[in-house]
PDB file of C-alpha atoms in Angstrom:
ATOM      1  CA  ASN A1046      -9.062  -6.603  13.450  1.00  0.00           C
ATOM      2  CA  ARG A1047     -12.174  -4.968  12.073  1.00  0.00           C
ATOM      3  CA  ILE A1048     -12.092  -2.660   9.621  1.00  0.00           C
ATOM      4  CA  TYR A1049     -14.656   0.180   9.802  1.00  0.00           C
ATOM      5  CA  GLU A1050     -15.907   1.441   6.904  1.00  0.00           C
ATOM      6  CA  GLU A1051     -18.991   2.877   5.078  1.00  0.00           C
ATOM      7  CA  ALA A1052     -21.857  -0.763   5.408  1.00  0.00           C
ATOM      8  CA  GLU A1053     -23.389  -0.604   1.728  1.00  0.00           C
ATOM      9  CA  ASN A1054     -21.076   0.333  -0.974  1.00  0.00           C
ATOM     10  CA  LYS A1055     -17.176  -0.023   0.826  1.00  0.00           C
ATOM     11  CA  ASP A1056     -16.463   3.630  -0.991  1.00  0.00           C
ATOM     12  CA  MET A1057     -12.740   2.834  -0.427  1.00  0.00           C
ATOM     13  CA  SER A1058     -12.285   6.564  -2.066  1.00  0.00           C
ATOM     14  CA  VAL A1059     -13.422   7.766   2.187  1.00  0.00           C
ATOM     15  CA  GLY A1060     -10.586   5.498   3.705  1.00  0.00           C
ATOM     16  CA  LYS A1061     -10.931   3.610   6.181  1.00  0.00           C
ATOM     17  CA  ILE A1062     -10.319   3.565  10.257  1.00  0.00           C
ATOM     18  CA  VAL A1063      -8.815  -0.756  11.063  1.00  0.00           C
ATOM     19  CA  ALA A1064      -8.340  -1.691  14.146  1.00  0.00           C
ATOM     20  CA  LYS A1065      -6.402  -3.956  15.326  1.00  0.00           C
ATOM     21  CA  LYS A1066      -5.935  -5.373  18.845  1.00  0.00           C
ATOM     22  CA  HIS A1067      -2.064  -7.070  19.822  1.00  0.00           C
ATOM     23  CA  GLY A1068      -2.567  -8.370  23.489  1.00  0.00           C
ATOM     24  CA  HIS A1069      -3.473  -5.989  25.618  1.00  0.00           C
ATOM     25  CA  ILE A1070      -2.339  -3.254  22.844  1.00  0.00           C
ATOM     26  CA  GLY A1071      -5.165  -1.860  20.523  1.00  0.00           C
ATOM     27  CA  GLN A1072      -3.965  -0.606  17.836  1.00  0.00           C
ATOM     28  CA  VAL A1073      -6.213   2.377  15.376  1.00  0.00           C
ATOM     29  CA  ILE A1074      -5.640   3.363  12.149  1.00  0.00           C
ATOM     30  CA  PHE A1075      -6.435   6.090  10.014  1.00  0.00           C
ATOM     31  CA  ASP A1076      -6.208   4.403   7.300  1.00  0.00           C
ATOM     32  CA  ASN A1077      -6.282   7.047   3.075  1.00  0.00           C
ATOM     33  CA  VAL A1078      -2.680   7.052   1.933  1.00  0.00           C
ATOM     34  CA  LYS A1079      -3.615   8.709  -0.942  1.00  0.00           C
ATOM     35  CA  LYS A1080      -5.079  11.460   0.774  1.00  0.00           C
ATOM     36  CA  HIS A1081      -2.619  11.263   2.659  1.00  0.00           C
ATOM     37  CA  ASN A1082      -5.480   9.913   5.941  1.00  0.00           C
ATOM     38  CA  ALA A1083      -7.613  12.622   5.103  1.00  0.00           C
ATOM     39  CA  MET A1084     -11.060  12.074   7.342  1.00  0.00           C
ATOM     40  CA  SER A1085     -14.708  11.564   5.331  1.00  0.00           C
ATOM     41  CA  LYS A1086     -17.415  11.788   7.032  1.00  0.00           C
ATOM     42  CA  ASP A1087     -17.757   8.199   7.697  1.00  0.00           C
ATOM     43  CA  MET A1088     -13.957   8.284   9.102  1.00  0.00           C
ATOM     44  CA  TRP A1089     -15.435  10.144  11.973  1.00  0.00           C
ATOM     45  CA  ASP A1090     -18.170   7.894  12.708  1.00  0.00           C
ATOM     46  CA  ALA A1091     -16.497   5.649  12.658  1.00  0.00           C
ATOM     47  CA  LEU A1092     -13.270   6.598  15.139  1.00  0.00           C
ATOM     48  CA  ALA A1093     -15.553   6.606  16.927  1.00  0.00           C
ATOM     49  CA  ASP A1094     -16.712   3.826  17.203  1.00  0.00           C
ATOM     50  CA  ALA A1095     -13.195   1.615  16.732  1.00  0.00           C
ATOM     51  CA  MET A1096     -12.629   3.612  20.535  1.00  0.00           C
ATOM     52  CA  GLN A1097     -16.319   2.481  22.449  1.00  0.00           C
ATOM     53  CA  ASP A1098     -15.119  -0.717  20.830  1.00  0.00           C
ATOM     54  CA  PHE A1099     -11.838  -0.818  22.862  1.00  0.00           C
ATOM     55  CA  ASP A1100     -13.113   0.128  26.049  1.00  0.00           C
ATOM     56  CA  ALA A1101     -15.940  -1.704  26.574  1.00  0.00           C
ATOM     57  CA  ASP A1102     -13.091  -4.731  25.699  1.00  0.00           C
ATOM     58  CA  ASP A1103     -11.477  -4.852  29.391  1.00  0.00           C
ATOM     59  CA  SER A1104      -8.287  -6.951  27.764  1.00  0.00           C
ATOM     60  CA  VAL A1105      -7.006  -4.103  26.234  1.00  0.00           C
ATOM     61  CA  ARG A1106      -5.569  -1.915  28.187  1.00  0.00           C
ATOM     62  CA  VAL A1107      -3.810   0.667  25.659  1.00  0.00           C
ATOM     63  CA  ILE A1108      -5.004   2.252  22.543  1.00  0.00           C
ATOM     64  CA  VAL A1109      -2.615   3.823  19.570  1.00  0.00           C
ATOM     65  CA  LEU A1110      -3.357   5.971  17.533  1.00  0.00           C
ATOM     66  CA  GLU A1111      -1.533   6.521  13.405  1.00  0.00           C
ATOM     67  CA  GLY A1112      -2.007   7.543  10.342  1.00  0.00           C
ATOM     68  CA  ALA A1113      -1.659   3.565   7.346  1.00  0.00           C
ATOM     69  CA  GLY A1114       1.731   4.692   5.078  1.00  0.00           C
ATOM     70  CA  ASP A1115       4.667   7.084   6.566  1.00  0.00           C
ATOM     71  CA  LYS A1116       3.902  10.274   5.292  1.00  0.00           C
ATOM     72  CA  ALA A1117       1.221  11.564   7.495  1.00  0.00           C
ATOM     73  CA  PHE A1118      -0.556  11.273  11.047  1.00  0.00           C
ATOM     74  CA  VAL A1119      -3.963  12.462   9.827  1.00  0.00           C
ATOM     75  CA  SER A1120      -3.406  15.359   7.205  1.00  0.00           C
ATOM     76  CA  GLY A1121      -6.743  17.055   8.323  1.00  0.00           C
ATOM     77  CA  ALA A1122     -10.169  16.205   7.031  1.00  0.00           C
ATOM     78  CA  ASP A1123     -11.393  15.945   3.431  1.00  0.00           C
ATOM     79  CA  ILE A1124     -11.890  18.986   1.615  1.00  0.00           C
ATOM     80  CA  SER A1125     -12.645  17.929  -1.477  1.00  0.00           C
ATOM     81  CA  ARG A1126     -15.569  16.194  -0.168  1.00  0.00           C
ATOM     82  CA  PHE A1127     -17.287  19.433   1.244  1.00  0.00           C
ATOM     83  CA  GLU A1128     -19.183  19.645  -1.070  1.00  0.00           C
ATOM     84  CA  ASN A1129     -21.545  16.384  -0.563  1.00  0.00           C
ATOM     85  CA  GLU A1130     -20.224  16.065   3.856  1.00  0.00           C
ATOM     86  CA  ARG A1131     -21.575  19.323   3.383  1.00  0.00           C
ATOM     87  CA  ALA A1132     -23.795  20.561   1.296  1.00  0.00           C
ATOM     88  CA  ASN A1133     -26.494  22.767   3.517  1.00  0.00           C
ATOM     89  CA  VAL A1134     -27.300  23.818   6.861  1.00  0.00           C
ATOM     90  CA  ASP A1135     -28.780  19.996   8.060  1.00  0.00           C
ATOM     91  CA  ARG A1136     -25.489  18.185   6.705  1.00  0.00           C
ATOM     92  CA  ILE A1137     -23.207  20.444   8.786  1.00  0.00           C
ATOM     93  CA  LYS A1138     -24.522  20.094  11.656  1.00  0.00           C
ATOM     94  CA  GLU A1139     -24.345  16.761  11.060  1.00  0.00           C
ATOM     95  CA  TYR A1140     -21.089  16.630   9.908  1.00  0.00           C
ATOM     96  CA  GLY A1141     -19.737  18.644  13.562  1.00  0.00           C
ATOM     97  CA  VAL A1142     -21.854  16.283  15.770  1.00  0.00           C
ATOM     98  CA  SER A1143     -19.493  12.918  13.503  1.00  0.00           C
ATOM     99  CA  VAL A1144     -16.416  15.292  14.803  1.00  0.00           C
ATOM    100  CA  ASN A1145     -17.246  15.587  18.153  1.00  0.00           C
ATOM    101  CA  ARG A1146     -18.354  12.844  18.769  1.00  0.00           C
ATOM    102  CA  ALA A1147     -14.857  11.097  17.107  1.00  0.00           C
ATOM    103  CA  TYR A1148     -12.741  13.363  19.605  1.00  0.00           C
ATOM    104  CA  GLU A1149     -14.610  13.099  22.445  1.00  0.00           C
ATOM    105  CA  SER A1150     -14.312   9.073  22.439  1.00  0.00           C
ATOM    106  CA  VAL A1151     -11.144   9.845  22.042  1.00  0.00           C
ATOM    107  CA  GLN A1152     -10.394  12.453  25.171  1.00  0.00           C
ATOM    108  CA  TYR A1153     -12.799  10.456  27.395  1.00  0.00           C
ATOM    109  CA  ALA A1154     -11.352   7.192  25.830  1.00  0.00           C
ATOM    110  CA  LEU A1155     -11.264   4.601  29.700  1.00  0.00           C
ATOM    111  CA  LYS A1156      -7.947   3.295  29.002  1.00  0.00           C
ATOM    112  CA  PRO A1157      -4.813   5.677  28.342  1.00  0.00           C
ATOM    113  CA  THR A1158      -4.258   6.502  24.585  1.00  0.00           C
ATOM    114  CA  ILE A1159      -1.240   7.158  22.417  1.00  0.00           C
ATOM    115  CA  ALA A1160      -0.586   9.269  19.005  1.00  0.00           C
ATOM    116  CA  LYS A1161       2.168   8.036  17.388  1.00  0.00           C
ATOM    117  CA  ILE A1162       2.637  10.801  14.759  1.00  0.00           C
ATOM    118  CA  ASN A1163       4.766   9.874  11.444  1.00  0.00           C
ATOM    119  CA  GLY A1164       4.340  12.905   8.840  1.00  0.00           C
ATOM    120  CA  TYR A1165       1.938  15.738   8.556  1.00  0.00           C
ATOM    121  CA  CYS A1166      -0.450  15.462  11.340  1.00  0.00           C
ATOM    122  CA  TYR A1167      -2.774  19.051  10.939  1.00  0.00           C
ATOM    123  CA  GLY A1168      -6.507  20.253  11.179  1.00  0.00           C
ATOM    124  CA  GLY A1169      -8.281  17.851  12.591  1.00  0.00           C
ATOM    125  CA  GLY A1170      -5.001  15.417  12.667  1.00  0.00           C
ATOM    126  CA  MET A1171      -3.895  18.034  15.464  1.00  0.00           C
ATOM    127  CA  GLY A1172      -7.146  17.826  17.293  1.00  0.00           C
ATOM    128  CA  ILE A1173      -6.873  14.280  17.564  1.00  0.00           C
ATOM    129  CA  ALA A1174      -3.805  14.106  18.754  1.00  0.00           C
ATOM    130  CA  VAL A1175      -4.695  17.116  21.528  1.00  0.00           C
ATOM    131  CA  CYS A1176      -6.902  14.533  23.156  1.00  0.00           C
ATOM    132  CA  THR A1177      -5.013  11.903  23.518  1.00  0.00           C
ATOM    133  CA  ASP A1178      -2.679  11.258  27.101  1.00  0.00           C
ATOM    134  CA  LEU A1179       0.367  11.380  25.184  1.00  0.00           C
ATOM    135  CA  ARG A1180       1.562  12.242  21.425  1.00  0.00           C
ATOM    136  CA  ILE A1181       5.405  10.581  20.452  1.00  0.00           C
ATOM    137  CA  CYS A1182       6.333  11.253  17.129  1.00  0.00           C
ATOM    138  CA  SER A1183       9.620  11.140  14.179  1.00  0.00           C
ATOM    139  CA  GLU A1184      11.397  14.019  13.652  1.00  0.00           C
ATOM    140  CA  ASP A1185      10.611  14.673  11.035  1.00  0.00           C
ATOM    141  CA  SER A1186       6.933  15.471  11.452  1.00  0.00           C
ATOM    142  CA  SER A1187       4.610  18.666  11.108  1.00  0.00           C
ATOM    143  CA  PHE A1188       2.556  20.227  12.803  1.00  0.00           C
ATOM    144  CA  CYS A1189      -0.305  23.339  11.135  1.00  0.00           C
ATOM    145  CA  ILE A1190      -3.875  24.312  11.985  1.00  0.00           C
ATOM    146  CA  PRO A1191      -4.843  25.684   8.318  1.00  0.00           C
ATOM    147  CA  ALA A1192      -8.077  27.364   9.536  1.00  0.00           C
ATOM    148  CA  ALA A1193      -7.496  30.413   8.547  1.00  0.00           C
ATOM    149  CA  LYS A1194      -6.421  29.898   5.228  1.00  0.00           C
ATOM    150  CA  LEU A1195      -9.488  27.970   4.095  1.00  0.00           C
ATOM    151  CA  GLY A1196     -12.204  30.242   6.065  1.00  0.00           C
ATOM    152  CA  LEU A1197     -12.861  27.295   7.789  1.00  0.00           C
ATOM    153  CA  GLY A1198     -14.104  28.482  11.636  1.00  0.00           C
ATOM    154  CA  TYR A1199     -13.861  25.526  15.736  1.00  0.00           C
ATOM    155  CA  ARG A1200     -16.310  25.018  18.241  1.00  0.00           C
ATOM    156  CA  VAL A1201     -14.956  26.431  21.652  1.00  0.00           C
ATOM    157  CA  SER A1202     -15.461  22.726  22.350  1.00  0.00           C
ATOM    158  CA  SER A1203     -12.382  21.498  20.444  1.00  0.00           C
ATOM    159  CA  LEU A1204     -10.572  24.585  20.576  1.00  0.00           C
ATOM    160  CA  GLN A1205     -10.452  23.962  24.394  1.00  0.00           C
ATOM    161  CA  PRO A1206      -7.862  20.273  24.445  1.00  0.00           C
ATOM    162  CA  LEU A1207      -5.230  22.153  22.399  1.00  0.00           C
ATOM    163  CA  ILE A1208      -5.693  25.292  25.135  1.00  0.00           C
ATOM    164  CA  ALA A1209      -5.228  23.632  27.832  1.00  0.00           C
ATOM    165  CA  LEU A1210      -2.682  21.792  27.094  1.00  0.00           C
ATOM    166  CA  ILE A1211      -0.166  24.251  25.708  1.00  0.00           C
ATOM    167  CA  GLY A1212      -2.184  27.726  26.432  1.00  0.00           C
ATOM    168  CA  PRO A1213      -3.113  30.335  25.387  1.00  0.00           C
ATOM    169  CA  ALA A1214      -0.680  32.271  23.768  1.00  0.00           C
ATOM    170  CA  PHE A1215       0.835  29.764  21.475  1.00  0.00           C
ATOM    171  CA  ALA A1216      -3.007  28.017  20.656  1.00  0.00           C
ATOM    172  CA  LYS A1217      -3.023  31.708  19.305  1.00  0.00           C
ATOM    173  CA  GLU A1218      -0.243  32.133  18.043  1.00  0.00           C
ATOM    174  CA  ILE A1219      -0.655  28.074  15.899  1.00  0.00           C
ATOM    175  CA  ILE A1220      -4.514  29.513  14.455  1.00  0.00           C
ATOM    176  CA  ILE A1221      -4.049  33.212  13.782  1.00  0.00           C
ATOM    177  CA  THR A1222      -0.407  32.226  11.454  1.00  0.00           C
ATOM    178  CA  ALA A1223      -1.843  29.029  10.683  1.00  0.00           C
ATOM    179  CA  ARG A1224       1.546  27.884   9.536  1.00  0.00           C
ATOM    180  CA  GLN A1225       3.268  24.938   9.505  1.00  0.00           C
ATOM    181  CA  PHE A1226       5.267  24.024  13.092  1.00  0.00           C
ATOM    182  CA  ASP A1227       8.697  21.744  12.797  1.00  0.00           C
ATOM    183  CA  SER A1228       8.985  18.614  15.631  1.00  0.00           C
ATOM    184  CA  ALA A1229      11.409  20.387  17.706  1.00  0.00           C
ATOM    185  CA  GLU A1230       9.064  23.930  18.533  1.00  0.00           C
ATOM    186  CA  ALA A1231       6.191  21.070  19.302  1.00  0.00           C
ATOM    187  CA  VAL A1232       7.919  19.674  21.787  1.00  0.00           C
ATOM    188  CA  ALA A1233       8.994  23.145  22.963  1.00  0.00           C
ATOM    189  CA  MET A1234       5.601  24.095  23.244  1.00  0.00           C
ATOM    190  CA  GLY A1235       4.135  20.613  25.296  1.00  0.00           C
ATOM    191  CA  LEU A1236       2.519  20.055  21.874  1.00  0.00           C
ATOM    192  CA  ILE A1237       4.532  16.977  21.738  1.00  0.00           C
ATOM    193  CA  ASN A1238       6.049  14.255  24.631  1.00  0.00           C
ATOM    194  CA  ARG A1239       8.609  12.818  23.517  1.00  0.00           C
ATOM    195  CA  ALA A1240      10.071  13.316  19.225  1.00  0.00           C
ATOM    196  CA  VAL A1241      12.793  10.545  18.228  1.00  0.00           C
ATOM    197  CA  GLY A1242      14.129   9.491  14.584  1.00  0.00           C
ATOM    198  CA  GLU A1243      11.582   7.348  12.393  1.00  0.00           C
ATOM    199  CA  ASN A1244      13.337   3.888  12.786  1.00  0.00           C
ATOM    200  CA  GLU A1245      13.020   4.582  16.330  1.00  0.00           C
ATOM    201  CA  LEU A1246       9.164   4.831  15.892  1.00  0.00           C
ATOM    202  CA  GLU A1247       8.109   2.138  16.487  1.00  0.00           C
ATOM    203  CA  SER A1248      10.028   0.400  19.312  1.00  0.00           C
ATOM    204  CA  TYR A1249       9.293   4.213  21.458  1.00  0.00           C
ATOM    205  CA  VAL A1250       6.218   3.953  21.216  1.00  0.00           C
ATOM    206  CA  GLY A1251       5.711   0.011  21.300  1.00  0.00           C
ATOM    207  CA  GLY A1252       8.301   0.523  24.765  1.00  0.00           C
ATOM    208  CA  TYR A1253       6.119   2.667  25.776  1.00  0.00           C
ATOM    209  CA  CYS A1254       2.267   0.585  25.780  1.00  0.00           C
ATOM    210  CA  GLU A1255       3.884  -2.383  27.620  1.00  0.00           C
ATOM    211  CA  ARG A1256       5.408  -0.658  29.896  1.00  0.00           C
ATOM    212  CA  ILE A1257       1.522   1.268  30.570  1.00  0.00           C
ATOM    213  CA  ALA A1258       0.054  -1.861  29.961  1.00  0.00           C
ATOM    214  CA  ARG A1259       1.719  -3.380  33.375  1.00  0.00           C
ATOM    215  CA  ASN A1260       0.019  -0.646  35.056  1.00  0.00           C
ATOM    216  CA  ALA A1261      -3.465  -0.983  37.250  1.00  0.00           C
ATOM    217  CA  PRO A1262      -6.246   0.275  34.793  1.00  0.00           C
ATOM    218  CA  LEU A1263      -8.987   2.264  37.660  1.00  0.00           C
ATOM    219  CA  THR A1264      -5.221   4.229  38.548  1.00  0.00           C
ATOM    220  CA  MET A1265      -4.213   4.895  35.441  1.00  0.00           C
ATOM    221  CA  LEU A1266      -8.167   5.863  35.082  1.00  0.00           C
ATOM    222  CA  SER A1267      -8.398   8.094  38.134  1.00  0.00           C
ATOM    223  CA  ALA A1268      -5.568   9.324  37.179  1.00  0.00           C
ATOM    224  CA  LYS A1269      -6.738  10.328  33.488  1.00  0.00           C
ATOM    225  CA  ARG A1270      -9.931  12.569  34.676  1.00  0.00           C
ATOM    226  CA  THR A1271      -8.676  13.979  37.640  1.00  0.00           C
ATOM    227  CA  ILE A1272      -5.564  15.953  35.621  1.00  0.00           C
ATOM    228  CA  ASP A1273      -8.626  16.661  33.205  1.00  0.00           C
ATOM    229  CA  GLU A1274     -11.129  17.735  35.666  1.00  0.00           C
TER     230      GLU A1274
END
């Protein structure tokens, strides 16, 4: 197991990314429970590092991304750290590079990826989830992109996975209304593959992982790339 965190001061207030391996299954855990797993810049950087490590590990056949605790997948960016992390133009650019690198590490992963969502999946959490290959959630999960309430903008590259997944009409509805959508609506839009009872989520995702791990890696990678193209 690996814990990715700030190397020098190990400031736990920024949260951390925990990477575990169970046989052929890689597990990435967003761990910032007190802030519903909100993402700091260090966590964005650590996500990319963890995904890169799993891609380089030939024994890993599938990667599951999930939030620590039982309240959230990822509730978005940690806006309490914006004053420091986005203090000026240069810092804002650096922050954007970290976020884009993290998204791309998930979107272009060599292994099949599953977002295991239990609870809040907001903002940057939605950005991570739509970059995975499959999204499975508990029935009491909720989804939201609150950028319009916060006065934040998105790059074209950040919105492309969402639009490709659910189409422009639903993408506009999510972003312009900035409202919360429940799991049933998310399934109807095609945002989520499956919604199951909270008590079933662990076994359901585990079953999918075991099924995927038995399949041919090159066939799955070829399918991922072909479908993306």
